[in-house]
Coordinates of C-alpha atoms and ligand atoms in Angstrom, one line a residue:
M993 CA 9.7 -18.5 -2.1
H994 CA 8.0 -15.3 -0.9
L995 CA 9.5 -12.5 1.0
C996 CA 8.5 -13.0 4.7
A997 CA 9.8 -12.4 8.3
L998 CA 11.7 -15.7 8.3
N999 CA 13.9 -14.9 5.2
L1000 CA 14.4 -11.2 6.0
A1001 CA 17.9 -11.8 7.4
S1002 CA 19.0 -13.5 4.2
L1003 CA 18.3 -10.7 1.9
P1004 CA 21.3 -9.2 -0.1
A1005 CA 23.3 -6.8 2.1
D1006 CA 22.6 -3.7 0.0
I1007 CA 18.8 -3.8 0.7
H1008 CA 17.7 -1.7 3.6
T1009 CA 15.8 -3.9 6.1
P1010 CA 14.2 -3.3 9.5
I1011 CA 16.6 -3.5 12.4
Y1012 CA 13.9 -3.5 15.1
D1013 CA 11.9 -6.2 16.7
R1014 CA 8.6 -6.4 14.9
R1015 CA 6.8 -8.8 17.2
R1016 CA 7.2 -7.4 20.7
H1017 CA 5.0 -4.3 20.6
A1018 CA 1.4 -3.5 19.6
P1019 CA 0.9 -1.0 16.7
G1020 CA 0.5 2.6 17.6
V1021 CA -1.0 3.8 14.2
V1022 CA -4.1 2.6 12.5
H1023 CA -3.9 3.5 8.8
L1024 CA -7.1 3.4 6.7
G1025 CA -6.5 3.0 3.0
L1026 CA -3.6 0.6 2.5
G1027 CA -2.8 1.5 -1.1
A1028 CA 0.5 1.9 -2.7
F1029 CA 0.9 5.5 -1.6
H1030 CA 0.8 4.9 2.2
R1031 CA 3.2 1.9 1.9
A1032 CA 5.9 3.9 0.0
H1033 CA 5.4 7.1 1.9
Q1034 CA 4.2 7.2 5.5
A1035 CA 5.0 3.6 6.3
M1036 CA 8.6 4.5 5.4
V1037 CA 8.5 7.6 7.8
F1038 CA 7.2 5.4 10.6
D1039 CA 9.9 2.8 9.7
Q1040 CA 12.5 5.5 10.4
L1041 CA 11.0 6.3 13.8
L1042 CA 10.9 2.6 14.6
S1043 CA 14.6 2.3 13.5
A1044 CA 15.4 5.2 15.8
G1045 CA 14.1 3.1 18.7
D1046 CA 10.6 4.5 19.3
T1047 CA 8.5 1.4 19.3
R1048 CA 5.1 3.2 19.1
W1049 CA 4.9 3.6 15.3
G1050 CA 4.0 0.1 14.1
I1051 CA 1.1 0.2 11.7
H1052 CA -2.2 -1.6 11.8
G1053 CA -3.0 -1.3 8.1
V1054 CA -6.6 -1.4 6.9
G1055 CA -7.6 -2.0 3.3
M1056 CA -11.0 -0.4 2.8
T1057 CA -12.6 -2.9 0.4
R1058 CA -10.4 -5.3 -1.6
P1059 CA -9.0 -8.3 0.3
D1060 CA -6.4 -9.3 -2.3
L1061 CA -3.7 -6.9 -1.3
V1062 CA -4.3 -7.6 2.4
N1063 CA -4.0 -11.3 1.7
A1064 CA -0.8 -10.9 -0.2
L1065 CA 0.7 -8.8 2.6
R1066 CA -0.4 -11.2 5.2
A1067 CA 1.3 -14.0 3.4
Q1068 CA 4.5 -11.9 3.5
D1069 CA 4.1 -10.8 7.2
G1070 CA 3.4 -7.2 6.2
L1071 CA 6.8 -7.0 4.4
Y1072 CA 7.3 -5.7 0.8
A1073 CA 10.1 -4.1 -1.1
V1074 CA 10.1 -0.5 -2.3
R1075 CA 12.4 0.6 -5.2
V1076 CA 13.4 4.2 -4.7
A1077 CA 14.7 5.4 -8.1
D1078 CA 15.4 8.6 -10.0
G1079 CA 18.3 10.5 -11.5
Q1080 CA 20.1 10.4 -8.2
G1081 CA 20.2 6.6 -8.1
V1082 CA 18.4 3.4 -7.3
S1083 CA 18.0 1.7 -3.9
W1084 CA 15.8 -1.0 -2.5
H1085 CA 14.1 -0.9 0.9
V1086 CA 12.0 -3.3 2.9
P1087 CA 10.1 -1.1 5.4
G1088 CA 9.1 -3.1 8.5
A1089 CA 6.4 -0.8 9.9
L1090 CA 3.3 -2.8 8.7
W1091 CA 2.6 -5.1 11.6
R1092 CA -1.1 -6.1 11.2
M1093 CA -3.6 -5.9 8.4
H1094 CA -7.4 -6.1 8.1
V1095 CA -10.1 -5.3 5.5
A1096 CA -12.7 -2.8 6.6
A1097 CA -15.5 -4.2 4.3
T1098 CA -15.3 -7.8 5.7
E1099 CA -13.5 -7.4 9.1
R1100 CA -15.1 -4.2 10.4
N1101 CA -15.1 -5.2 14.0
D1102 CA -11.3 -5.8 13.9
V1103 CA -10.8 -2.3 12.6
V1104 CA -13.1 -0.8 15.3
Q1105 CA -11.1 -2.7 17.9
A1106 CA -7.8 -1.5 16.4
I1107 CA -9.0 2.1 16.7
A1108 CA -10.0 1.4 20.3
A1109 CA -6.8 -0.4 21.3
A1110 CA -4.9 1.1 24.2
S1111 CA -1.6 1.2 22.2
T1112 CA -3.2 3.2 19.3
R1113 CA -2.2 6.9 19.3
W1114 CA -2.8 7.9 15.7
V1115 CA -5.2 7.2 12.9
T1116 CA -4.0 8.2 9.4
L1117 CA -6.1 8.1 6.3
T1118 CA -5.6 7.8 2.5
V1119 CA -9.1 6.7 1.5
T1120 CA -9.2 8.8 -1.7
E1121 CA -11.4 11.8 -2.4
K1122 CA -14.5 9.7 -2.7
G1123 CA -13.9 7.9 0.6
Y1124 CA -15.3 10.7 2.9
T1125 CA -18.7 9.3 3.5
P1126 CA -20.9 8.8 6.6
A1127 CA -19.8 5.2 6.6
L1128 CA -16.2 6.3 7.2
A1129 CA -17.3 8.6 10.0
Q1130 CA -19.3 5.8 11.6
L1131 CA -16.3 3.5 11.5
L1132 CA -14.1 6.0 13.3
L1133 CA -16.9 6.9 15.7
D1134 CA -17.5 3.3 16.7
G1135 CA -13.8 2.9 17.6
L1136 CA -13.6 6.3 19.3
R1137 CA -16.7 5.6 21.4
L1138 CA -15.0 2.5 22.9
R1139 CA -12.0 4.6 23.7
Q1140 CA -14.1 7.2 25.5
Q1141 CA -16.0 4.5 27.5
A1142 CA -12.7 2.8 28.5
G1143 CA -11.2 6.1 29.6
L1144 CA -8.4 5.9 27.1
P1145 CA -6.6 8.9 25.7
G1146 CA -7.8 10.6 22.5
L1147 CA -6.1 10.3 19.1
T1148 CA -4.5 12.3 16.4
I1149 CA -6.7 11.6 13.3
A1150 CA -4.8 12.7 10.2
S1151 CA -6.5 12.8 6.8
C1152 CA -3.8 12.6 4.2
D1153 CA -5.9 12.7 1.0
N1154 CA -5.6 15.2 -1.8
L1155 CA -8.4 17.5 -0.5
Q1156 CA -8.0 21.2 0.5
G1157 CA -8.4 21.4 4.3
N1158 CA -8.5 17.7 4.5
G1159 CA -8.4 17.7 8.4
H1160 CA -11.3 20.2 8.6
K1161 CA -13.3 18.0 6.2
L1162 CA -12.8 14.9 8.2
Q1163 CA -13.4 16.6 11.5
A1164 CA -16.7 18.1 10.2
L1165 CA -17.8 14.6 8.9
V1166 CA -17.0 12.9 12.1
K1167 CA -18.6 15.6 14.3
A1168 CA -21.8 15.6 12.2
A1169 CA -22.2 11.9 12.8
T1170 CA -21.3 12.2 16.5
R1171 CA -23.6 15.2 17.1
A1172 CA -26.6 13.2 15.7
Q1173 CA -25.9 10.3 18.1
D1174 CA -24.0 11.2 21.3
A1175 CA -23.5 14.6 22.8
E1176 CA -21.2 13.2 25.5
L1177 CA -18.9 11.7 22.9
L1178 CA -18.9 14.9 20.9
R1179 CA -17.5 16.8 24.0
W1180 CA -14.9 14.1 24.5
L1181 CA -13.9 14.3 20.8
D1182 CA -13.5 18.1 21.0
A1183 CA -11.4 17.8 24.2
H1184 CA -9.2 14.9 23.4
C1185 CA -8.9 14.3 19.6
A1186 CA -7.0 16.4 17.0
F1187 CA -7.7 16.5 13.3
P1188 CA -4.7 18.2 11.7
C1189 CA -4.6 19.1 8.0
S1190 CA -1.8 17.5 6.2
M1191 CA -0.2 17.6 2.8
V1192 CA 1.6 14.4 1.7
D1193 CA 3.6 14.1 -1.5
R1194 CA 5.4 11.3 -3.3
I1195 CA 4.7 9.8 -6.7
V1196 CA 3.9 6.2 -6.2
P1197 CA 2.3 4.5 -9.2
A1198 CA 0.3 1.3 -8.8
A1199 CA 2.8 -1.6 -9.1
T1200 CA 3.3 -3.1 -12.5
T1201 CA 4.5 -6.6 -13.4
D1202 CA 7.9 -5.0 -14.4
V1203 CA 8.3 -3.8 -10.8
L1204 CA 7.4 -7.1 -9.3
A1205 CA 9.9 -8.8 -11.6
A1206 CA 12.6 -6.2 -10.7
A1207 CA 11.8 -6.8 -7.0
S1208 CA 12.2 -10.6 -7.3
Q1209 CA 15.5 -10.0 -9.1
A1210 CA 16.8 -7.7 -6.4
L1211 CA 15.6 -9.7 -3.4
G1212 CA 16.1 -13.2 -4.8
L1213 CA 12.6 -13.8 -3.5
R1214 CA 9.1 -13.4 -4.8
D1215 CA 7.3 -10.2 -3.6
D1216 CA 3.7 -9.7 -4.7
A1217 CA 3.4 -6.4 -3.0
A1218 CA 6.5 -4.6 -4.2
L1219 CA 6.4 -0.9 -5.2
S1220 CA 8.4 1.6 -7.1
T1221 CA 8.7 5.3 -6.1
E1222 CA 10.9 8.4 -6.5
G1223 CA 13.5 9.7 -3.9
F1224 CA 11.4 12.9 -3.3
W1225 CA 8.9 12.8 -0.4
E1226 CA 7.2 15.6 1.6
W1227 CA 4.9 15.5 4.5
V1228 CA 3.7 18.8 6.0
I1229 CA 1.3 18.5 8.9
E1230 CA -0.5 21.0 10.9
D1231 CA 0.8 21.5 14.4
R1232 CA -2.4 20.3 16.1
L1233 CA -1.6 16.9 17.5
A1234 CA -3.3 15.1 20.4
D1235 CA 0.1 14.5 21.9
P1236 CA 2.1 17.7 21.3
A1237 CA 5.4 15.9 21.9
D1238 CA 4.9 14.0 18.6
A1239 CA 5.7 17.2 16.7
A1240 CA 9.4 17.0 17.5
L1241 CA 9.5 13.3 16.8
L1242 CA 8.0 13.7 13.4
Q1243 CA 10.4 16.5 12.6
S1244 CA 13.3 14.3 13.5
A1245 CA 12.2 12.0 10.7
G1246 CA 11.9 14.8 8.1
V1247 CA 8.3 15.8 8.5
R1248 CA 7.5 19.5 8.5
V1249 CA 5.1 20.4 11.4
T1250 CA 3.7 23.9 11.0
P1251 CA 0.7 26.1 11.8
D1252 CA 0.2 26.8 8.1
V1253 CA -0.4 23.8 5.9
H1254 CA -2.8 25.6 3.7
S1255 CA -0.1 27.2 1.4
Y1256 CA 1.5 23.8 0.9
E1257 CA -1.8 22.1 0.2
E1258 CA -2.9 24.6 -2.4
A1259 CA 0.4 24.6 -4.2
K1260 CA 0.5 20.8 -4.3
L1261 CA -3.1 20.4 -5.4
R1262 CA -3.0 23.0 -8.2
M1263 CA 0.6 22.6 -9.4
L1264 CA 1.3 18.9 -9.1
N1265 CA -2.2 17.4 -9.1
G1266 CA -3.7 20.0 -11.5
S1267 CA -0.9 19.3 -14.0
H1268 CA -1.3 15.5 -13.4
S1269 CA -5.0 15.6 -14.2
A1270 CA -4.4 17.7 -17.4
M1271 CA -1.6 15.4 -18.6
A1272 CA -3.5 12.2 -17.7
L1273 CA -6.6 13.2 -19.7
M1274 CA -4.5 14.3 -22.7
G1275 CA -2.5 11.1 -22.4
A1276 CA -5.7 9.0 -22.3
V1277 CA -7.1 10.7 -25.4
T1278 CA -3.9 10.7 -27.4
G1279 CA -2.9 7.2 -26.4
R1280 CA 0.3 8.1 -24.4
P1281 CA 0.2 5.6 -21.6
F1282 CA 2.4 7.2 -18.9
I1283 CA 3.0 10.6 -17.4
A1284 CA 6.7 10.3 -18.4
S1285 CA 5.6 9.7 -22.0
C1286 CA 3.4 12.8 -21.9
I1287 CA 6.0 15.2 -20.3
G1288 CA 8.6 13.8 -22.8
E1289 CA 6.6 15.5 -25.6
P1290 CA 7.9 19.1 -25.9
P1291 CA 4.5 20.6 -26.5
V1292 CA 3.0 18.9 -23.4
R1293 CA 6.0 20.0 -21.4
S1294 CA 5.5 23.7 -22.5
F1295 CA 1.8 23.4 -21.8
V1296 CA 2.5 22.2 -18.2
H1297 CA 5.2 24.8 -17.7
R1298 CA 2.9 27.5 -18.8
L1299 CA -0.2 26.2 -17.0
M1300 CA 1.7 26.3 -13.7
S1301 CA 3.6 29.6 -14.3
R1302 CA 0.8 31.7 -15.8
E1303 CA -2.4 30.3 -14.4
V1304 CA -1.6 28.6 -11.1
A1305 CA 1.3 30.3 -9.6
P1306 CA -0.1 33.9 -9.5
H1307 CA -2.7 32.7 -6.9
L1308 CA -0.4 30.8 -4.6
A1309 CA 0.8 31.9 -1.2
R1310 CA 4.0 29.8 -1.7
S1311 CA 6.6 32.1 -3.0
D1312 CA 9.2 29.5 -4.1
W1313 CA 6.8 28.3 -6.9
A1314 CA 9.4 28.6 -9.7
D1315 CA 11.7 26.1 -8.0
Y1316 CA 8.7 23.9 -7.2
R1317 CA 7.5 24.0 -10.8
D1318 CA 10.9 23.0 -12.2
A1319 CA 11.3 20.2 -9.6
L1320 CA 7.8 18.9 -10.5
I1321 CA 8.6 18.8 -14.3
A1322 CA 11.8 16.8 -13.5
R1323 CA 9.8 14.5 -11.2
F1324 CA 7.1 13.9 -14.0
G1325 CA 9.9 12.8 -16.3
N1326 CA 11.3 10.2 -14.0
P1327 CA 11.9 7.2 -16.3
Y1328 CA 11.6 4.7 -13.5
L1329 CA 8.0 5.6 -12.8
K1330 CA 5.5 4.0 -15.1
H1331 CA 2.7 6.2 -13.8
S1332 CA -0.3 5.2 -15.9
V1333 CA -2.4 8.1 -17.2
H1334 CA -5.5 6.0 -16.7
Q1335 CA -4.7 5.5 -13.1
I1336 CA -4.5 9.3 -12.6
A1337 CA -7.6 9.9 -14.7
T1338 CA -9.5 7.6 -12.4
D1339 CA -12.1 9.5 -10.3
S1340 CA -11.5 12.7 -12.3
S1341 CA -14.9 14.0 -11.2
Q1342 CA -13.7 13.9 -7.6
K1343 CA -10.3 15.4 -8.4
I1344 CA -11.0 18.2 -10.8
P1345 CA -12.8 20.4 -8.2
Q1346 CA -9.7 20.8 -6.0
R1347 CA -7.3 20.9 -8.9
W1348 CA -8.5 23.4 -11.5
P1349 CA -11.4 25.8 -10.6
P1350 CA -9.5 27.7 -7.9
S1351 CA -6.9 28.8 -10.5
V1352 CA -9.5 29.6 -13.1
L1353 CA -11.4 31.8 -10.6
G1354 CA -8.1 33.5 -9.6
Q1355 CA -7.4 34.3 -13.3
I1356 CA -11.0 35.5 -13.8
A1357 CA -10.7 37.8 -10.8
Q1358 CA -7.6 39.4 -12.2
G1359 CA -8.9 39.6 -15.8
A1360 CA -6.2 37.2 -16.9
S1361 CA -6.2 34.3 -19.4
F1362 CA -7.3 30.8 -18.5
E1363 CA -6.7 29.2 -21.8
H1364 CA -4.7 26.3 -20.5
H1365 CA -7.3 25.3 -18.1
A1366 CA -10.0 25.7 -20.7
L1367 CA -8.2 23.3 -23.0
A1368 CA -7.8 20.9 -20.1
A1369 CA -11.6 21.1 -19.5
A1370 CA -12.3 20.5 -23.2
V1371 CA -10.0 17.4 -23.2
F1372 CA -11.9 16.1 -20.1
L1373 CA -15.1 16.3 -22.1
R1374 CA -13.4 14.5 -25.0
Y1375 CA -12.2 11.9 -22.5
T1376 CA -15.7 10.9 -21.6
L1377 CA -16.2 9.4 -25.1
G1378 CA -14.3 6.4 -23.8
V1379 CA -12.2 5.9 -27.0
D1380 CA -8.9 7.5 -27.8
E1381 CA -7.8 9.2 -31.0
Q1382 CA -6.6 5.9 -32.4
G1383 CA -10.0 4.3 -31.9
Q1384 CA -8.9 2.3 -28.9
A1385 CA -11.6 2.0 -26.3
Y1386 CA -10.9 2.5 -22.5
A1387 CA -13.1 2.4 -19.4
L1388 CA -14.0 5.4 -17.3
N1389 CA -13.3 4.5 -13.8
D1390 CA -15.2 7.1 -11.8
P1391 CA -18.2 7.2 -9.5
Q1392 CA -19.7 9.6 -12.0
A1393 CA -18.8 7.5 -15.0
D1394 CA -22.4 6.9 -16.1
S1395 CA -23.5 10.5 -15.9
L1396 CA -20.3 11.7 -17.5
M1397 CA -20.6 9.3 -20.4
A1398 CA -24.3 10.0 -20.9
M1399 CA -23.5 13.8 -20.9
G1400 CA -20.6 13.5 -23.3
A1401 CA -22.1 10.9 -25.7
A1402 CA -23.5 13.5 -28.1
Q1403 CA -20.4 15.7 -28.3
R1404 CA -19.7 14.9 -32.0
T1405 CA -23.2 15.9 -33.1
E1406 CA -24.2 18.6 -30.5
P1407 CA -20.9 19.8 -29.2
E1408 CA -22.1 23.1 -27.7
A1409 CA -24.9 21.6 -25.8
C1410 CA -22.5 19.1 -24.4
V1411 CA -20.0 21.7 -23.3
R1412 CA -22.9 23.6 -21.6
A1413 CA -24.0 20.5 -19.8
L1414 CA -20.5 19.8 -18.6
L1415 CA -19.9 23.3 -17.3
A1416 CA -23.3 23.5 -15.6
R1417 CA -22.2 20.8 -13.2
E1418 CA -21.5 22.5 -9.9
D1419 CA -20.1 19.2 -8.5
L1420 CA -17.2 19.7 -10.9
W1421 CA -16.7 23.5 -11.1
G1422 CA -18.4 24.9 -8.0
N1423 CA -21.2 27.5 -8.2
A1424 CA -18.9 30.5 -9.1
L1425 CA -17.5 29.0 -12.2
S1426 CA -20.3 26.9 -13.5
G1427 CA -22.3 29.7 -15.0
H1428 CA -19.4 31.9 -16.3
A1429 CA -19.9 32.9 -19.9
A1430 CA -16.3 33.8 -20.9
W1431 CA -15.1 30.5 -19.4
A1432 CA -17.8 28.6 -21.3
A1433 CA -16.8 30.4 -24.6
R1434 CA -13.2 29.3 -24.3
V1435 CA -14.0 25.7 -23.3
T1436 CA -16.3 25.6 -26.3
H1437 CA -13.6 26.9 -28.6
W1438 CA -11.0 24.4 -27.4
H1439 CA -13.5 21.5 -27.5
Q1440 CA -14.2 22.4 -31.2
Q1441 CA -10.5 22.3 -31.9
V1442 CA -10.0 19.0 -30.1
M1443 CA -12.8 17.4 -32.0
Q1444 CA -11.8 18.7 -35.4
H1445 CA -8.0 18.6 -35.2
G1446 CA -7.1 16.5 -32.2
V1447 CA -5.4 17.2 -28.9
D1448 CA -1.8 17.7 -30.3
A1449 CA -2.9 20.2 -32.9
S1450 CA -4.9 22.1 -30.3
L1451 CA -1.9 22.2 -28.0
Q1452 CA 0.2 23.7 -30.9
Q1453 CA -2.5 26.3 -31.5
L1454 CA -2.5 27.2 -27.8
L1455 CA 1.2 27.5 -27.6
Q1456 CA 1.3 29.8 -30.6
L1457 CA -1.7 31.8 -29.4
E1458 CA 0.0 32.8 -26.2
A1459 CA 3.6 32.5 -27.2
Ligands
LIG785 C1 -2.2 11.8 -8.6 C2 -1.7 11.6 -7.2 O1 -3.5 9.8 -9.0 C3 -3.6 11.1 -8.8 O2 -4.6 11.7 -8.8 O3 -2.3 13.1 -9.0 O4 -1.9 10.4 -6.7 C4 -0.2 12.1 -7.1 O5 0.6 11.2 -7.7 C5 0.2 12.3 -5.6 O6 -0.7 13.1 -5.0 C6 1.6 12.7 -5.5 O7 1.9 13.1 -4.2

């Protein structure tokens, strides 16, 4: 039997379950991008607000393309279990905030109507880096236009993707589409809608069969949408909300509402996500399947420690970076999280631009070393071969997969030309870094080492070089 609303009351007593009525109220939040992250992070924050008696935080969850997850969740009345596990302990939660579900690709009008619904107050987004397209802007715009025509209040529209200045990017995208179509709507948007920037953090791997099995054991019921995450979570949002009273409410649930999100965003993108991408690419090439298996190797651990301390931290506004670094290294080692390196390596072409070049440029400006990032860039090129050091093939899951593989194909025979082609790509490195000679020289060096001696030997060399 599946987990669903009817058997919620019969779950074991140590599982945290929703104590509020999930049927009486309409959702107040439309969330676009119903992946694992949202369900184990923001949906649990909204679950807390609902538990505190505020009925406006139910979620209308929107899967952008794939219907399978939405179908599984519908069969379970939007319920799923989350295992929260780390060195501090293990607990199981069934958040109850997900009230309705649709798929944007096949049920677009339902999504537009959800955005336009009188009860809706927020739209939150985790649509991934590559999701910021004119089609996304049009989806929002079609809902917002109906609100304006009906005389309804504006919305807080919060991008929660791993992009620097995510709120500004989303606002610019939506405004560009509006400007081209409807000057009246543009005025309404400016006057009534808010696009705060926000930084969200919690490591939530895509569910594995192990997690589904552990869930059915803990629940005594089958759960096809179960997830596993860590205890840590952080949500920092810019104090720019359509309803200013929401700031205190969010704060009561542990969210930080502040005028300055920038320093949190940059620290997270470059420290956590930057290390993640470096480890994921190394793991993919060496055949280490999970982040925990990578950070468990002392040379990888030293590399990540030094990448953060020496090349990232000097350019951060956040002054508590040493504590942040140590906490990150502990989080990466969480044995409960089977965080696949190939999952993180997915869409690397969209992720690297936020994660690595700002630190490299910072080091260049100070005349400081960028060897760790240069090795990471070399490993990225090696990764485009699509086969690991044991000869095991893997797929590149990336909107740029074809161009990356075509570019990297000749790296055994013409390595220098391949490095040049990689570093010439402004979409990856930006225009300031793409033509930089010293950067190119060091990436070329590390690429040579990786091709001749492998990733681990190159790591050893780097650790000795800058001991
Ligand atoms: C990861 C992130 O997949 C990735 O690219 O770096 O999903 C990371 O786990 C989250 O940003 C953590 O908050």
